[in-house]
XYZ file of N, CA, C and O in Angstrom:
260
model
N 0.857 -1.174 0.000
C 0.000 0.000 0.000
C 0.900 1.233 0.000
O 1.824 1.341 0.799
N 0.640 2.152 -0.919
C 1.378 3.409 -1.006
C 0.541 4.525 -0.389
O -0.653 4.608 -0.627
N 1.187 5.380 0.373
C 0.528 6.538 0.971
C 0.794 7.759 0.111
O 1.954 8.088 -0.152
N -0.286 8.419 -0.320
C -0.176 9.577 -1.197
C -0.829 10.780 -0.531
O -2.009 10.743 -0.175
N -0.053 11.831 -0.370
C -0.517 13.079 0.221
C -0.959 14.030 -0.879
O -0.232 14.228 -1.857
N -2.138 14.611 -0.756
C -2.578 15.636 -1.696
C -2.445 16.990 -0.997
O -2.873 17.148 0.143
N -1.816 17.946 -1.656
C -1.583 19.255 -1.053
C -2.592 20.306 -1.508
O -2.594 21.407 -0.994
N -3.387 19.997 -2.485
C -4.442 20.894 -2.952
C -5.672 20.053 -3.227
O -5.623 18.836 -3.159
N -6.748 20.706 -3.576
C -7.944 19.986 -3.983
C -7.681 19.376 -5.355
O -7.560 20.084 -6.347
N -7.542 18.063 -5.393
C -7.264 17.344 -6.639
C -8.572 16.706 -7.110
O -9.320 16.140 -6.309
N -8.834 16.775 -8.389
C -10.063 16.246 -8.971
C -10.277 14.775 -8.611
O -9.364 13.953 -8.739
N -11.483 14.459 -8.166
C -11.835 13.074 -7.868
C -11.716 12.206 -9.121
O -11.407 11.027 -9.037
N -11.949 12.789 -10.288
C -11.833 12.044 -11.544
C -10.420 11.489 -11.697
O -10.241 10.330 -12.078
N -9.433 12.282 -11.376
C -8.051 11.825 -11.457
C -7.688 10.876 -10.331
O -7.047 9.847 -10.555
N -8.100 11.196 -9.109
C -7.768 10.343 -7.968
C -8.419 8.972 -8.077
O -7.855 7.979 -7.604
N -9.581 8.895 -8.707
C -10.273 7.614 -8.863
C -9.516 6.650 -9.771
O -9.809 5.464 -9.796
N -8.536 7.138 -10.508
C -7.717 6.272 -11.360
C -6.696 5.477 -10.540
O -6.104 4.526 -11.037
N -6.490 5.878 -9.296
C -5.571 5.171 -8.406
C -6.345 4.104 -7.636
O -7.288 4.410 -6.911
N -5.954 2.868 -7.794
C -6.626 1.730 -7.178
C -6.596 1.859 -5.651
O -5.515 1.888 -5.055
N -7.765 1.909 -5.001
C -7.800 2.050 -3.533
C -7.199 0.866 -2.784
O -6.905 0.971 -1.598
N -6.987 -0.252 -3.462
C -6.333 -1.399 -2.830
C -4.823 -1.210 -2.782
O -4.133 -1.899 -2.032
N -4.312 -0.268 -3.600
C -2.868 -0.025 -3.670
C -2.458 1.334 -3.112
O -1.303 1.531 -2.764
N -3.416 2.289 -3.078
C -3.086 3.661 -2.697
C -3.993 4.184 -1.598
O -5.215 4.144 -1.717
N -3.395 4.680 -0.542
C -4.099 5.370 0.524
C -3.898 6.861 0.255
O -2.762 7.346 0.329
N -4.959 7.598 -0.069
C -4.862 9.004 -0.446
C -5.521 9.869 0.616
O -6.656 9.611 1.015
N -4.786 10.892 1.081
C -5.328 11.778 2.111
C -4.679 13.157 2.015
O -3.579 13.302 1.491
N -5.373 14.161 2.540
C -4.838 15.517 2.532
C -3.970 15.798 3.756
O -3.321 16.832 3.826
N -3.969 14.876 4.701
C -3.094 14.990 5.877
C -2.551 13.612 6.206
O -3.320 12.670 6.393
N -1.232 13.486 6.249
C -0.587 12.236 6.653
C 0.898 12.495 6.875
O 1.452 13.450 6.348
N 1.498 11.635 7.670
C 2.933 11.706 7.906
C 3.622 10.666 7.028
O 3.072 9.603 6.768
N 4.805 10.971 6.580
C 5.651 10.052 5.823
C 4.993 9.483 4.561
O 4.939 8.268 4.388
N 4.513 10.350 3.669
C 3.916 9.839 2.436
C 4.976 9.259 1.495
O 6.137 9.653 1.542
N 4.545 8.330 0.657
C 5.410 7.782 -0.386
C 5.392 8.699 -1.610
O 6.344 8.732 -2.374
N 4.283 9.400 -1.791
C 4.137 10.298 -2.923
C 3.303 11.510 -2.553
O 2.559 11.488 -1.577
N 3.451 12.568 -3.336
C 2.682 13.798 -3.144
C 2.092 14.198 -4.488
O 2.785 14.161 -5.507
N 0.808 14.572 -4.470
C 0.157 15.149 -5.645
C -0.228 16.575 -5.274
O -0.828 16.802 -4.225
N 0.125 17.541 -6.131
C -0.184 18.932 -5.849
C -0.566 19.671 -7.114
O -0.323 19.202 -8.216
N -1.186 20.831 -6.921
C -1.483 21.736 -8.020
C -0.577 22.959 -7.896
O 0.403 23.068 -8.568
N -0.893 23.856 -6.988
C -0.124 25.107 -6.895
C 0.491 25.333 -5.516
O 0.878 26.432 -5.193
N 0.599 24.328 -4.716
C 1.151 24.440 -3.363
C 2.647 24.766 -3.427
O 3.393 24.162 -4.197
N 3.098 25.705 -2.615
C 4.509 26.098 -2.557
C 5.241 25.132 -1.621
O 5.077 25.187 -0.414
N 6.056 24.232 -2.176
C 6.733 23.196 -1.402
C 8.123 23.586 -0.919
O 8.728 22.850 -0.141
N 8.667 24.713 -1.343
C 10.058 25.050 -1.015
C 10.328 25.160 0.481
O 11.439 24.865 0.915
N 9.362 25.535 1.285
C 9.563 25.632 2.726
C 9.164 24.372 3.465
O 9.269 24.287 4.680
N 8.759 23.365 2.728
C 8.251 22.127 3.314
C 9.400 21.153 3.588
O 10.311 21.001 2.771
N 9.364 20.508 4.744
C 10.351 19.473 5.046
C 9.869 18.177 4.397
O 8.764 17.708 4.662
N 10.684 17.601 3.525
C 10.299 16.401 2.796
C 10.769 15.160 3.542
O 11.946 15.058 3.904
N 9.867 14.198 3.771
C 10.241 12.998 4.524
C 11.124 12.066 3.699
O 11.102 12.073 2.467
N 11.916 11.251 4.369
C 12.777 10.273 3.697
C 11.960 9.247 2.919
O 12.458 8.642 1.976
N 10.698 9.060 3.298
C 9.835 8.081 2.636
C 9.389 8.533 1.253
O 8.927 7.717 0.454
N 9.541 9.818 0.931
C 9.025 10.371 -0.320
C 9.784 9.833 -1.529
O 10.990 9.976 -1.637
N 9.047 9.194 -2.457
C 9.648 8.625 -3.658
C 9.274 9.404 -4.909
O 10.005 9.362 -5.895
N 8.128 10.123 -4.890
C 7.676 10.811 -6.102
C 6.786 11.997 -5.773
O 6.089 12.005 -4.764
N 6.848 13.000 -6.661
C 5.975 14.162 -6.588
C 5.306 14.297 -7.952
O 5.991 14.281 -8.978
N 3.986 14.401 -7.954
C 3.239 14.564 -9.211
C 2.571 15.922 -9.202
O 1.917 16.306 -8.236
N 2.745 16.643 -10.288
C 2.188 17.998 -10.425
C 0.989 17.928 -11.357
O 1.109 17.535 -12.506
N -0.188 18.275 -10.840
C -1.398 18.341 -11.656
C -1.465 19.740 -12.238
O -1.895 20.679 -11.588
N -0.972 19.902 -13.447
C -0.906 21.204 -14.071
C 0.436 21.381 -14.766
O 1.174 20.422 -14.963
N 0.756 22.602 -15.101
C 1.996 22.890 -15.829
C 3.036 23.511 -14.909
O 2.711 24.205 -13.956
N 4.303 23.251 -15.204
C 5.400 23.871 -14.461
C 5.799 23.099 -13.229
O 5.025 22.324 -12.682
N 7.029 23.344 -12.802
C 7.550 22.691 -11.592
C 8.247 23.689 -10.673
O 8.984 23.289 -9.791
N 8.012 24.981 -10.888
C 8.711 25.999 -10.102
C 8.355 25.967 -8.610
O 9.080 26.522 -7.800
N 7.262 25.336 -8.225
C 6.890 25.269 -6.812
C 7.355 23.976 -6.141
O 7.035 23.718 -4.999
N 8.143 23.173 -6.858
C 8.635 21.903 -6.319
C 10.159 21.994 -6.182
O 10.853 22.295 -7.138
N 10.699 21.750 -4.969
C 12.157 21.823 -4.796
C 12.876 20.670 -5.498
O 12.336 19.634 -5.719
């Protein structure tokens, strides 16, 4: 099971593509394996060692360290 943190309101249409048997998705959690965001400013955020991937829903990566 992978833990995925969402930092903004992400469309349910997109989140529903992630199998709930494989992905635990929440807007608050510690030590996520992945993060999905839209426009959240991550530069001041402490990233956990568990983090393997960041997915940006939208264009650009300037808000991702």
